[in-house]
mmCIF file of C-alpha atoms in Angstrom:
data_model
loop_
_atom_site.group_PDB
_atom_site.id
_atom_site.type_symbol
_atom_site.label_atom_id
_atom_site.label_comp_id
_atom_site.label_asym_id
_atom_site.label_seq_id
_atom_site.Cartn_x
_atom_site.Cartn_y
_atom_site.Cartn_z
ATOM 1 C CA UNK A 1 -13.931 -3.625 11.405
ATOM 2 C CA UNK A 2 -14.768 -7.319 10.414
ATOM 3 C CA UNK A 3 -16.438 -8.610 13.166
ATOM 4 C CA UNK A 4 -16.148 -12.501 14.334
ATOM 5 C CA UNK A 5 -19.937 -12.963 12.392
ATOM 6 C CA UNK A 6 -18.320 -11.659 8.878
ATOM 7 C CA UNK A 7 -15.419 -14.046 9.201
ATOM 8 C CA UNK A 8 -17.330 -17.170 9.942
ATOM 9 C CA UNK A 9 -19.916 -16.655 7.276
ATOM 10 C CA UNK A 10 -17.197 -15.855 4.579
ATOM 11 C CA UNK A 11 -15.621 -19.257 6.009
ATOM 12 C CA UNK A 12 -18.494 -21.080 5.563
ATOM 13 C CA UNK A 13 -19.561 -18.853 1.756
ATOM 14 C CA UNK A 14 -15.886 -20.039 0.917
ATOM 15 C CA UNK A 15 -16.974 -23.613 1.553
ATOM 16 C CA UNK A 16 -15.234 -24.360 4.241
ATOM 17 C CA UNK A 17 -16.925 -26.372 7.400
ATOM 18 C CA UNK A 18 -16.458 -24.032 10.720
ATOM 19 C CA UNK A 19 -14.593 -25.584 13.702
ATOM 20 C CA UNK A 20 -13.676 -24.501 16.878
ATOM 21 C CA UNK A 21 -10.699 -23.957 15.427
ATOM 22 C CA UNK A 22 -11.521 -21.753 12.681
ATOM 23 C CA UNK A 23 -13.674 -19.986 14.270
ATOM 24 C CA UNK A 24 -10.767 -19.244 17.012
ATOM 25 C CA UNK A 25 -8.821 -17.906 14.642
ATOM 26 C CA UNK A 26 -11.784 -15.604 13.640
ATOM 27 C CA UNK A 27 -12.387 -14.351 16.935
ATOM 28 C CA UNK A 28 -8.537 -13.804 17.895
ATOM 29 C CA UNK A 29 -8.007 -12.092 14.469
ATOM 30 C CA UNK A 30 -11.220 -9.702 15.503
ATOM 31 C CA UNK A 31 -10.222 -9.331 19.588
ATOM 32 C CA UNK A 32 -6.415 -8.446 18.150
ATOM 33 C CA UNK A 33 -5.252 -5.405 18.046
ATOM 34 C CA UNK A 34 -1.314 -6.534 17.551
ATOM 35 C CA UNK A 35 -1.854 -7.613 13.576
ATOM 36 C CA UNK A 36 -0.967 -11.361 14.390
ATOM 37 C CA UNK A 37 1.219 -13.285 12.725
ATOM 38 C CA UNK A 38 -0.013 -17.030 11.410
ATOM 39 C CA UNK A 39 3.021 -18.361 14.024
ATOM 40 C CA UNK A 40 1.404 -16.175 16.607
ATOM 41 C CA UNK A 41 -2.139 -17.319 16.189
ATOM 42 C CA UNK A 42 -0.728 -21.181 16.095
ATOM 43 C CA UNK A 43 1.267 -20.114 19.041
ATOM 44 C CA UNK A 44 -1.580 -18.816 21.146
ATOM 45 C CA UNK A 45 -4.039 -21.296 20.281
ATOM 46 C CA UNK A 46 -2.467 -24.714 20.239
ATOM 47 C CA UNK A 47 -2.516 -24.844 23.842
ATOM 48 C CA UNK A 48 -6.423 -25.352 23.667
ATOM 49 C CA UNK A 49 -6.483 -27.302 20.231
ATOM 50 C CA UNK A 50 -3.903 -30.175 20.298
ATOM 51 C CA UNK A 51 -4.594 -31.218 17.062
ATOM 52 C CA UNK A 52 -4.131 -27.563 15.359
ATOM 53 C CA UNK A 53 -1.608 -27.534 12.786
ATOM 54 C CA UNK A 54 0.079 -24.693 11.060
ATOM 55 C CA UNK A 55 -1.528 -25.467 7.953
ATOM 56 C CA UNK A 56 -5.253 -24.852 8.773
ATOM 57 C CA UNK A 57 -4.273 -21.017 10.296
ATOM 58 C CA UNK A 58 -2.248 -20.487 6.964
ATOM 59 C CA UNK A 59 -5.282 -22.326 4.828
ATOM 60 C CA UNK A 60 -7.740 -20.028 7.388
ATOM 61 C CA UNK A 61 -6.200 -17.064 7.027
ATOM 62 C CA UNK A 62 -5.590 -17.259 2.952
ATOM 63 C CA UNK A 63 -9.094 -17.615 2.413
ATOM 64 C CA UNK A 64 -10.288 -14.571 4.844
ATOM 65 C CA UNK A 65 -7.476 -12.768 2.415
ATOM 66 C CA UNK A 66 -8.847 -13.881 -0.750
ATOM 67 C CA UNK A 67 -11.992 -12.607 0.184
ATOM 68 C CA UNK A 68 -11.460 -9.592 1.462
ATOM 69 C CA UNK A 69 -12.152 -9.622 5.041
ATOM 70 C CA UNK A 70 -8.521 -9.892 6.295
ATOM 71 C CA UNK A 71 -6.052 -7.690 5.398
ATOM 72 C CA UNK A 72 -2.640 -9.097 4.582
ATOM 73 C CA UNK A 73 0.391 -7.057 5.919
ATOM 74 C CA UNK A 74 4.325 -6.804 4.814
ATOM 75 C CA UNK A 75 6.717 -7.390 7.180
ATOM 76 C CA UNK A 76 7.422 -5.094 9.906
ATOM 77 C CA UNK A 77 11.081 -5.246 10.115
ATOM 78 C CA UNK A 78 10.281 -8.883 11.297
ATOM 79 C CA UNK A 79 10.448 -10.451 8.110
ATOM 80 C CA UNK A 80 7.384 -12.385 8.750
ATOM 81 C CA UNK A 81 3.370 -11.368 7.472
ATOM 82 C CA UNK A 82 0.786 -9.515 9.738
ATOM 83 C CA UNK A 83 -2.701 -9.877 9.358
ATOM 84 C CA UNK A 84 -5.500 -7.575 10.160
ATOM 85 C CA UNK A 85 -9.147 -8.174 10.437
ATOM 86 C CA UNK A 86 -9.895 -4.678 10.469
ATOM 87 C CA UNK A 87 -10.793 -4.208 6.799
ATOM 88 C CA UNK A 88 -11.839 -0.540 7.177
ATOM 89 C CA UNK A 89 -9.815 2.482 5.410
ATOM 90 C CA UNK A 90 -6.955 3.553 7.697
ATOM 91 C CA UNK A 91 -3.146 3.835 8.012
ATOM 92 C CA UNK A 92 -0.917 1.140 9.196
ATOM 93 C CA UNK A 93 2.316 2.278 11.086
ATOM 94 C CA UNK A 94 5.155 -0.399 11.580
ATOM 95 C CA UNK A 95 8.164 0.072 13.603
ATOM 96 C CA UNK A 96 11.344 -1.391 11.851
ATOM 97 C CA UNK A 97 12.685 -1.746 15.580
ATOM 98 C CA UNK A 98 10.628 -3.453 17.792
ATOM 99 C CA UNK A 99 8.199 -4.439 15.181
ATOM 100 C CA UNK A 100 4.190 -3.284 16.545
ATOM 101 C CA UNK A 101 1.802 -2.335 14.263
ATOM 102 C CA UNK A 102 -0.414 0.293 15.028
ATOM 103 C CA UNK A 103 -3.974 2.008 13.410
ATOM 104 C CA UNK A 104 -4.266 5.530 12.521
ATOM 105 C CA UNK A 105 -7.672 6.215 11.351
ATOM 106 C CA UNK A 106 -7.345 8.771 8.186
ATOM 107 C CA UNK A 107 -10.286 10.465 6.672
ATOM 108 C CA UNK A 108 -7.579 10.368 3.623
ATOM 109 C CA UNK A 109 -7.555 7.040 3.510
ATOM 110 C CA UNK A 110 -11.419 6.853 3.466
ATOM 111 C CA UNK A 111 -11.805 9.295 0.422
ATOM 112 C CA UNK A 112 -8.900 7.734 -1.616
ATOM 113 C CA UNK A 113 -10.380 4.904 -1.950
ATOM 114 C CA UNK A 114 -13.668 6.528 -3.196
ATOM 115 C CA UNK A 115 -11.057 7.671 -5.972
ATOM 116 C CA UNK A 116 -9.788 4.930 -6.965
ATOM 117 C CA UNK A 117 -13.428 3.087 -7.112
ATOM 118 C CA UNK A 118 -14.884 5.774 -9.308
ATOM 119 C CA UNK A 119 -11.696 6.587 -11.352
ATOM 120 C CA UNK A 120 -11.522 2.634 -11.573
ATOM 121 C CA UNK A 121 -14.619 0.696 -11.529
ATOM 122 C CA UNK A 122 -13.091 -1.887 -8.998
ATOM 123 C CA UNK A 123 -14.830 -3.662 -6.126
ATOM 124 C CA UNK A 124 -12.248 -2.579 -3.625
ATOM 125 C CA UNK A 125 -11.781 -4.988 -1.307
ATOM 126 C CA UNK A 126 -9.334 -3.418 0.946
ATOM 127 C CA UNK A 127 -5.986 -2.121 0.759
ATOM 128 C CA UNK A 128 -2.821 -1.529 2.338
ATOM 129 C CA UNK A 129 -1.621 1.758 3.355
ATOM 130 C CA UNK A 130 1.750 1.063 5.586
ATOM 131 C CA UNK A 131 4.163 3.342 6.530
ATOM 132 C CA UNK A 132 7.274 2.179 7.792
ATOM 133 C CA UNK A 133 9.456 4.226 10.689
ATOM 134 C CA UNK A 134 10.596 4.586 14.297
ATOM 135 C CA UNK A 135 7.649 4.270 16.923
ATOM 136 C CA UNK A 136 8.242 6.899 20.202
ATOM 137 C CA UNK A 137 9.192 4.371 22.784
ATOM 138 C CA UNK A 138 12.372 2.946 19.951
ATOM 139 C CA UNK A 139 13.363 6.592 18.920
ATOM 140 C CA UNK A 140 13.576 7.073 22.967
ATOM 141 C CA UNK A 141 16.067 3.959 22.821
ATOM 142 C CA UNK A 142 17.854 5.139 20.198
ATOM 143 C CA UNK A 143 18.460 8.741 21.509
ATOM 144 C CA UNK A 144 19.470 7.012 24.948
ATOM 145 C CA UNK A 145 21.692 4.455 23.389
ATOM 146 C CA UNK A 146 23.243 7.661 21.192
ATOM 147 C CA UNK A 147 23.930 9.269 24.236
ATOM 148 C CA UNK A 148 25.512 6.312 26.417
ATOM 149 C CA UNK A 149 27.880 5.989 23.423
ATOM 150 C CA UNK A 150 28.877 9.642 23.395
ATOM 151 C CA UNK A 151 29.290 9.930 26.976
#
């Protein structure tokens, strides 16, 4: 997983000033296990930084993604782009009902990264392995709703 120093150093190497707002964006990404969207980051940090703009959040995220220190995930059933500071090989599971995304470590993904690198010669900066489905809580909720309809 990326740490705060990795993210902030990447921003500096990209020529961006390391403002308190950008540092806070990096901290939120590293500390969050919720795979936040740009809007979630903005809403969380706006009370602390009245001058924070959504453009700053997007520009910071775009830079971090382009440098390979943050992964951009597709939507999780909510048509919003989610971000993940954990760039170590793992699988993401997205619930199409509640939009929760969870990480599942997998040695198979690690082996796949090595295989892809060896076969292609690419320097991999990240990967997205994202499975969509229904989380256990949403499965139970749907089963209860179906049972109530039958009764």
